[in-house]
Amino acid sequence: MNQSQYGKAKMHVGVQGIGTSKPELQFLVRHGVTHMDAPVENTEVETLLRHKEKAAAEGVSLDMIHINLPRSITLAQDPQRDRDLDTVCQNIENAGKAGLRGLNYNFHTVHYPIYRTERTAGRGGTTYSTFDISKFDNETLTGLGRVNRDEVFERMAYFLERVIPVAETNNVQMACQFNDPPAPILKGIEGWNYPVFEGLKRFVELVDSSYHGFNFCCGTASEGLENPGEELYEIVRYFGERGKLFNIHFRNIRGGLHNFQEVWPDEGAVDMYKVAQVLADVGYSYMLMPDHAPHHPDDVSPPGVSSRVRQAWAFQFGYITALIQAVNATS
């Protein structure tokens, strides 16, 4: 399969986490962003339609939203789990009625902040989110004690077997973002998405549906690889060819398993142009989004405007747009 079968690449620059206020939407439009995954205050149909209309008025398509899964679902807390699954199914139905393409979600084994160690210095006075396991307390367990990955896959299967039929009925893609960082074990919890390729394959095989796939983060996948600059492309191709990529977090890292920095997309271990080529080859037609950008103290957003309206995301929007144009130029 190659891009020539599809003509020009249909993938496009997108964004997550930025709202639908006029300043935020105009920030997106002036940087060429045409599609978004926006935060919303609730998932009522009227609310979703209102946000869609606000985005459309500025020329942006609201494709998806993110939903948070209750602890009862991710920790298998019965009987509350079934009641909360009813709510998730209602969220799916509402998304379908509002004409959304899909819902993004995380299936966290444990509800923790993303594990990181002290930030490190980057170019131009920026700092990078960093993880170095040699500087991380990996001995202290969470309140859940030890959890093995088979337990987590059982919880996932219970969730998916309930919600995916509803997603199919309502034409809503369910896009899972995997745990960050992937690792054999962190604080007594085995990573379900480690080894990365094996874990992600096991996840997509839990149910057979074209509405079951990934909010795929290139950075997070790379964080669990020994050599992401060699290994990532095969993983992207495998899931792309099977129609399991519903969004792409298009970010880069320096380093790999147990020791990495989240850097600018043009300076990491992964050749992001090669990733874009693979995505074009498999006919990927959805969003490439910035994620986890370097931080600079000059980035201060006004009240009511997302903290992601900043220099780093503007750079990444332009970078993504240029790579899509470069891929098309060689087709």
Tab-separated table of C-alpha atoms in Angstrom:
chain	number	residue	atom	x	y	z
A	1	MET	CA	0.000	0.000	0.000
A	2	ASN	CA	1.409	3.414	-0.858
A	3	GLN	CA	0.310	6.992	-1.083
A	4	SER	CA	-0.090	6.921	-4.860
A	5	GLN	CA	-3.209	4.815	-4.360
A	6	TYR	CA	-4.808	7.740	-2.546
A	7	GLY	CA	-3.479	10.790	-4.348
A	8	LYS	CA	-2.715	13.700	-2.037
A	9	ALA	CA	-2.588	12.926	1.690
A	10	LYS	CA	-5.881	13.688	3.403
A	11	MET	CA	-4.425	14.117	6.898
A	12	HIS	CA	-4.583	17.618	8.321
A	13	VAL	CA	-3.295	19.726	11.187
A	14	GLY	CA	-5.488	19.570	14.269
A	15	VAL	CA	-5.472	20.402	17.952
A	16	GLN	CA	-6.638	19.104	21.305
A	17	GLY	CA	-7.339	20.890	24.561
A	18	ILE	CA	-7.998	24.364	23.139
A	19	GLY	CA	-11.500	25.731	23.610
A	20	THR	CA	-14.010	27.433	21.357
A	21	SER	CA	-13.713	31.014	22.589
A	22	LYS	CA	-13.145	33.538	19.789
A	23	PRO	CA	-9.486	34.261	20.792
A	24	GLU	CA	-8.683	30.550	20.863
A	25	LEU	CA	-10.375	29.809	17.547
A	26	GLN	CA	-8.701	32.771	15.849
A	27	PHE	CA	-5.333	31.588	17.210
A	28	LEU	CA	-6.011	28.262	15.499
A	29	VAL	CA	-7.217	29.742	12.219
A	30	ARG	CA	-4.273	32.075	11.784
A	31	HIS	CA	-1.955	29.081	12.215
A	32	GLY	CA	-3.764	26.956	9.640
A	33	VAL	CA	-5.645	24.642	12.025
A	34	THR	CA	-8.870	23.340	10.515
A	35	HIS	CA	-9.955	20.545	12.900
A	36	MET	CA	-10.098	20.211	16.674
A	37	ASP	CA	-10.776	18.118	19.764
A	38	ALA	CA	-12.159	20.677	22.218
A	39	PRO	CA	-12.811	20.517	25.966
A	40	VAL	CA	-16.520	20.925	26.783
A	41	GLU	CA	-18.318	21.457	30.084
A	42	ASN	CA	-20.685	18.513	29.557
A	43	THR	CA	-21.734	16.075	26.871
A	44	GLU	CA	-25.350	17.125	26.440
A	45	VAL	CA	-26.301	17.238	22.763
A	46	GLU	CA	-27.167	20.936	22.974
A	47	THR	CA	-23.749	21.722	24.463
A	48	LEU	CA	-21.902	19.768	21.798
A	49	LEU	CA	-23.877	21.448	19.019
A	50	ARG	CA	-23.204	24.882	20.505
A	51	HIS	CA	-19.456	24.262	20.519
A	52	LYS	CA	-19.585	22.838	16.980
A	53	GLU	CA	-21.406	25.940	15.762
A	54	LYS	CA	-18.944	28.318	17.466
A	55	ALA	CA	-16.009	26.486	15.893
A	56	ALA	CA	-17.638	26.320	12.467
A	57	ALA	CA	-18.326	30.065	12.536
A	58	GLU	CA	-14.546	30.606	12.557
A	59	GLY	CA	-13.832	27.890	9.986
A	60	VAL	CA	-12.839	25.038	12.311
A	61	SER	CA	-14.461	21.595	12.472
A	62	LEU	CA	-15.072	20.186	15.953
A	63	ASP	CA	-14.408	16.495	15.267
A	64	MET	CA	-13.973	14.982	18.717
A	65	ILE	CA	-14.054	15.602	22.448
A	66	HIS	CA	-12.271	13.935	25.355
A	67	ILE	CA	-14.174	12.048	28.058
A	68	ASN	CA	-12.762	11.039	31.440
A	69	LEU	CA	-13.475	7.488	32.532
A	70	PRO	CA	-14.567	7.167	36.183
A	71	ARG	CA	-12.373	5.201	38.571
A	72	SER	CA	-15.123	2.618	38.923
A	73	ILE	CA	-14.489	1.581	35.301
A	74	THR	CA	-10.695	1.592	35.273
A	75	LEU	CA	-10.434	-0.005	38.738
A	76	ALA	CA	-13.355	-2.455	38.307
A	77	GLN	CA	-15.353	-1.139	41.258
A	78	ASP	CA	-18.713	-2.910	41.179
A	79	PRO	CA	-21.637	-2.252	41.197
A	80	GLN	CA	-20.852	1.402	40.390
A	81	ARG	CA	-18.957	0.339	37.281
A	82	ASP	CA	-22.123	-0.677	35.405
A	83	ARG	CA	-23.900	2.557	36.313
A	84	ASP	CA	-20.951	4.589	35.049
A	85	LEU	CA	-20.792	2.513	31.873
A	86	ASP	CA	-24.406	3.537	31.241
A	87	THR	CA	-23.223	7.158	31.380
A	88	VAL	CA	-20.387	6.470	28.931
A	89	CYS	CA	-22.865	4.862	26.539
A	90	GLN	CA	-25.059	7.950	26.811
A	91	ASN	CA	-22.019	10.114	26.030
A	92	ILE	CA	-21.478	8.062	22.876
A	93	GLU	CA	-25.101	8.435	21.819
A	94	ASN	CA	-24.948	12.194	22.398
A	95	ALA	CA	-21.744	12.470	20.352
A	96	GLY	CA	-23.425	10.625	17.499
A	97	LYS	CA	-26.492	12.865	17.605
A	98	ALA	CA	-24.250	15.935	17.544
A	99	GLY	CA	-22.361	14.627	14.514
A	100	LEU	CA	-18.982	14.172	16.201
A	101	ARG	CA	-16.537	11.767	14.602
A	102	GLY	CA	-15.426	10.256	17.888
A	103	LEU	CA	-14.511	10.345	21.561
A	104	ASN	CA	-10.999	10.298	22.997
A	105	TYR	CA	-10.327	8.652	26.361
A	106	ASN	CA	-7.531	7.314	28.568
A	107	PHE	CA	-7.678	3.952	30.323
A	108	HIS	CA	-5.417	4.678	33.280
A	109	THR	CA	-4.603	1.756	35.498
A	110	VAL	CA	-4.074	4.236	38.252
A	111	HIS	CA	-5.269	7.845	38.300
A	112	TYR	CA	-1.921	9.557	38.665
A	113	PRO	CA	-0.243	12.572	37.108
A	114	ILE	CA	2.002	11.573	34.216
A	115	TYR	CA	5.200	10.320	35.848
A	116	ARG	CA	8.107	12.681	35.281
A	117	THR	CA	11.275	13.801	37.041
A	118	GLU	CA	12.779	17.305	37.133
A	119	ARG	CA	12.455	19.358	33.929
A	120	THR	CA	15.633	19.858	31.910
A	121	ALA	CA	16.958	22.793	29.901
A	122	GLY	CA	16.135	23.130	26.198
A	123	ARG	CA	16.915	25.524	23.393
A	124	GLY	CA	16.158	29.207	23.601
A	125	GLY	CA	15.384	29.237	27.307
A	126	THR	CA	12.696	26.552	27.114
A	127	THR	CA	12.452	23.574	29.444
A	128	TYR	CA	11.593	19.982	28.576
A	129	SER	CA	9.374	17.550	30.407
A	130	THR	CA	11.769	14.742	31.371
A	131	PHE	CA	11.741	11.249	32.835
A	132	ASP	CA	14.853	9.557	34.242
A	133	ILE	CA	14.046	6.383	36.145
A	134	SER	CA	17.353	6.604	38.045
A	135	LYS	CA	15.951	9.770	39.693
A	136	PHE	CA	12.442	8.350	40.225
A	137	ASP	CA	11.047	6.678	43.340
A	138	ASN	CA	9.909	3.416	41.817
A	139	GLU	CA	9.818	1.503	45.093
A	140	THR	CA	6.903	3.234	46.824
A	141	LEU	CA	3.640	1.624	45.741
A	142	THR	CA	0.431	3.456	44.995
A	143	GLY	CA	-2.614	2.869	47.191
A	144	LEU	CA	-3.640	0.035	44.858
A	145	GLY	CA	-0.662	-2.145	45.669
A	146	ARG	CA	0.598	-4.367	42.865
A	147	VAL	CA	-1.468	-4.722	39.700
A	148	ASN	CA	-0.534	-7.014	36.813
A	149	ARG	CA	-1.346	-6.276	33.184
A	150	ASP	CA	-3.699	-9.258	32.833
A	151	GLU	CA	-5.996	-7.646	35.410
A	152	VAL	CA	-5.967	-4.420	33.425
A	153	PHE	CA	-6.799	-6.174	30.162
A	154	GLU	CA	-9.753	-7.872	31.879
A	155	ARG	CA	-11.074	-4.447	32.920
A	156	MET	CA	-10.531	-3.091	29.420
A	157	ALA	CA	-12.366	-6.002	27.823
A	158	TYR	CA	-15.341	-5.477	30.150
A	159	PHE	CA	-15.425	-1.793	29.161
A	160	LEU	CA	-15.035	-2.358	25.437
A	161	GLU	CA	-17.549	-5.175	25.194
A	162	ARG	CA	-20.111	-2.808	26.654
A	163	VAL	CA	-19.367	0.425	24.799
A	164	ILE	CA	-18.140	-0.568	21.346
A	165	PRO	CA	-21.525	-1.928	20.167
A	166	VAL	CA	-23.024	1.456	21.138
A	167	ALA	CA	-20.215	3.220	19.253
A	168	GLU	CA	-20.940	1.125	16.152
A	169	THR	CA	-24.656	1.927	16.302
A	170	ASN	CA	-23.914	5.662	16.567
A	171	ASN	CA	-20.934	5.813	14.148
A	172	VAL	CA	-18.624	7.148	16.865
A	173	GLN	CA	-14.937	6.186	16.946
A	174	MET	CA	-13.584	5.334	20.408
A	175	ALA	CA	-9.955	6.495	20.478
A	176	CYS	CA	-7.824	5.323	23.407
A	177	GLN	CA	-4.679	7.176	24.417
A	178	PHE	CA	-2.288	4.803	26.159
A	179	ASN	CA	-0.476	5.217	29.471
A	180	ASP	CA	2.455	7.621	29.638
A	181	PRO	CA	5.193	6.491	29.953
A	182	PRO	CA	5.055	2.855	28.860
A	183	ALA	CA	7.248	0.812	31.193
A	184	PRO	CA	7.520	-2.752	32.512
A	185	ILE	CA	6.449	-1.631	35.988
A	186	LEU	CA	6.054	1.725	37.741
A	187	LYS	CA	5.277	1.854	41.473
A	188	GLY	CA	4.024	-1.721	41.420
A	189	ILE	CA	1.730	-1.266	38.393
A	190	GLU	CA	2.588	-3.231	35.254
A	191	GLY	CA	2.173	-1.166	32.089
A	192	TRP	CA	-0.543	-2.635	29.852
A	193	ASN	CA	1.072	-0.930	26.871
A	194	TYR	CA	4.496	-2.504	27.483
A	195	PRO	CA	6.181	-3.962	25.510
A	196	VAL	CA	4.714	-1.249	23.307
A	197	PHE	CA	4.013	-3.174	20.101
A	198	GLU	CA	2.787	-6.278	21.912
A	199	GLY	CA	0.593	-4.334	24.350
A	200	LEU	CA	-1.070	-2.226	21.670
A	201	LYS	CA	-1.738	-5.303	19.522
A	202	ARG	CA	-3.338	-7.053	22.485
A	203	PHE	CA	-5.536	-4.020	23.127
A	204	VAL	CA	-6.925	-3.730	19.584
A	205	GLU	CA	-7.622	-7.468	19.532
A	206	LEU	CA	-9.888	-7.297	22.591
A	207	VAL	CA	-12.853	-6.500	20.329
A	208	ASP	CA	-13.219	-6.688	16.574
A	209	SER	CA	-14.587	-3.343	15.406
A	210	SER	CA	-13.636	-0.532	13.049
A	211	TYR	CA	-14.779	1.882	15.797
A	212	HIS	CA	-12.148	0.624	18.269
A	213	GLY	CA	-8.704	2.201	17.959
A	214	PHE	CA	-6.194	4.743	19.192
A	215	ASN	CA	-5.677	8.374	19.921
A	216	PHE	CA	-2.098	7.462	19.015
A	217	CYS	CA	0.736	9.436	20.600
A	218	CYS	CA	4.053	9.147	18.741
A	219	GLY	CA	5.840	10.531	21.790
A	220	THR	CA	4.311	8.142	24.308
A	221	ALA	CA	4.944	5.125	22.076
A	222	SER	CA	8.560	6.253	21.624
A	223	GLU	CA	9.019	6.586	25.398
A	224	GLY	CA	8.635	2.815	25.749
A	225	LEU	CA	11.080	1.855	22.988
A	226	GLU	CA	14.796	1.136	23.271
A	227	ASN	CA	15.439	2.744	19.869
A	228	PRO	CA	12.432	4.842	18.778
A	229	GLY	CA	14.304	6.226	15.775
A	230	GLU	CA	14.280	2.690	14.312
A	231	GLU	CA	11.218	1.043	15.891
A	232	LEU	CA	8.346	3.552	15.758
A	233	TYR	CA	7.656	3.523	12.008
A	234	GLU	CA	6.721	-0.175	11.874
A	235	ILE	CA	4.285	0.320	14.759
A	236	VAL	CA	2.612	3.296	13.059
A	237	ARG	CA	2.374	1.375	9.786
A	238	TYR	CA	0.921	-1.744	11.421
A	239	PHE	CA	-1.961	0.073	13.116
A	240	GLY	CA	-2.458	2.492	10.228
A	241	GLU	CA	-2.905	-0.333	7.736
A	242	ARG	CA	-5.542	-1.844	10.017
A	243	GLY	CA	-7.517	1.387	10.399
A	244	LYS	CA	-6.770	1.724	14.101
A	245	LEU	CA	-5.406	5.296	14.090
A	246	PHE	CA	-8.155	7.847	14.801
A	247	ASN	CA	-5.897	10.753	15.844
A	248	ILE	CA	-2.140	11.307	15.965
A	249	HIS	CA	-0.267	13.213	18.680
A	250	PHE	CA	2.618	14.304	16.503
A	251	ARG	CA	5.456	14.850	18.963
A	252	ASN	CA	9.050	13.773	19.386
A	253	ILE	CA	11.386	12.726	22.196
A	254	ARG	CA	15.090	12.483	22.775
A	255	GLY	CA	16.117	9.185	24.384
A	256	GLY	CA	13.875	6.186	24.938
A	257	LEU	CA	12.772	3.660	27.544
A	258	HIS	CA	13.244	4.903	31.132
A	259	ASN	CA	15.188	8.037	30.125
A	260	PHE	CA	13.768	10.672	27.774
A	261	GLN	CA	13.031	14.341	27.185
A	262	GLU	CA	9.971	15.689	25.355
A	263	VAL	CA	11.626	17.981	22.829
A	264	TRP	CA	10.810	20.058	19.763
A	265	PRO	CA	9.626	17.903	16.847
A	266	ASP	CA	12.650	18.720	14.697
A	267	GLU	CA	15.353	17.695	17.194
A	268	GLY	CA	14.329	14.315	18.627
A	269	ALA	CA	15.176	10.687	17.988
A	270	VAL	CA	12.336	10.124	15.514
A	271	ASP	CA	12.338	11.327	11.894
A	272	MET	CA	8.912	12.999	11.903
A	273	TYR	CA	8.953	13.393	8.109
A	274	LYS	CA	9.267	9.619	7.855
A	275	VAL	CA	6.307	9.226	10.239
A	276	ALA	CA	4.269	11.561	8.006
A	277	GLN	CA	5.254	9.513	4.961
A	278	VAL	CA	4.096	6.297	6.644
A	279	LEU	CA	0.783	7.910	7.574
A	280	ALA	CA	0.285	9.055	3.980
A	281	ASP	CA	1.178	5.575	2.693
A	282	VAL	CA	-1.558	3.930	4.800
A	283	GLY	CA	-4.160	6.519	3.821
A	284	TYR	CA	-4.478	8.153	7.238
A	285	SER	CA	-7.026	10.973	6.878
A	286	TYR	CA	-7.446	12.554	10.318
A	287	MET	CA	-5.677	15.033	12.611
A	288	LEU	CA	-1.962	15.453	13.355
A	289	MET	CA	-1.889	17.322	16.670
A	290	PRO	CA	0.786	18.957	18.816
A	291	ASP	CA	1.202	17.546	22.315
A	292	HIS	CA	3.443	18.086	25.356
A	293	ALA	CA	5.321	21.030	23.875
A	294	PRO	CA	8.404	22.587	25.494
A	295	HIS	CA	7.614	25.422	27.887
A	296	HIS	CA	8.868	29.004	28.019
A	297	PRO	CA	8.069	31.492	30.803
A	298	ASP	CA	6.920	34.118	28.271
A	299	ASP	CA	3.870	31.947	27.502
A	300	VAL	CA	1.125	33.417	29.670
A	301	SER	CA	-2.456	33.141	28.448
A	302	PRO	CA	-5.180	35.659	29.314
A	303	PRO	CA	-8.061	34.556	31.561
A	304	GLY	CA	-10.434	32.114	29.893
A	305	VAL	CA	-7.924	31.102	27.218
A	306	SER	CA	-6.154	27.751	27.227
A	307	SER	CA	-2.523	27.683	28.360
A	308	ARG	CA	-1.842	25.837	25.103
A	309	VAL	CA	-2.290	29.073	23.144
A	310	ARG	CA	1.429	29.667	23.090
A	311	GLN	CA	4.592	29.888	21.018
A	312	ALA	CA	5.421	26.176	21.065
A	313	TRP	CA	2.078	25.128	19.632
A	314	ALA	CA	2.276	27.808	16.957
A	315	PHE	CA	5.660	26.387	15.930
A	316	GLN	CA	4.278	22.845	15.885
A	317	PHE	CA	1.256	23.818	13.782
A	318	GLY	CA	3.573	25.264	11.150
A	319	TYR	CA	5.898	22.268	11.341
A	320	ILE	CA	3.040	19.808	10.818
A	321	THR	CA	1.602	21.822	7.926
A	322	ALA	CA	4.999	21.940	6.230
A	323	LEU	CA	5.527	18.191	6.580
A	324	ILE	CA	2.132	17.438	5.062
A	325	GLN	CA	2.990	19.719	2.145
A	326	ALA	CA	6.399	18.055	1.794
A	327	VAL	CA	4.840	14.581	1.703
A	328	ASN	CA	2.358	15.738	-0.932
A	329	ALA	CA	5.122	17.285	-2.987
A	330	THR	CA	6.842	13.904	-3.309
A	331	SER	CA	3.682	11.920	-4.093
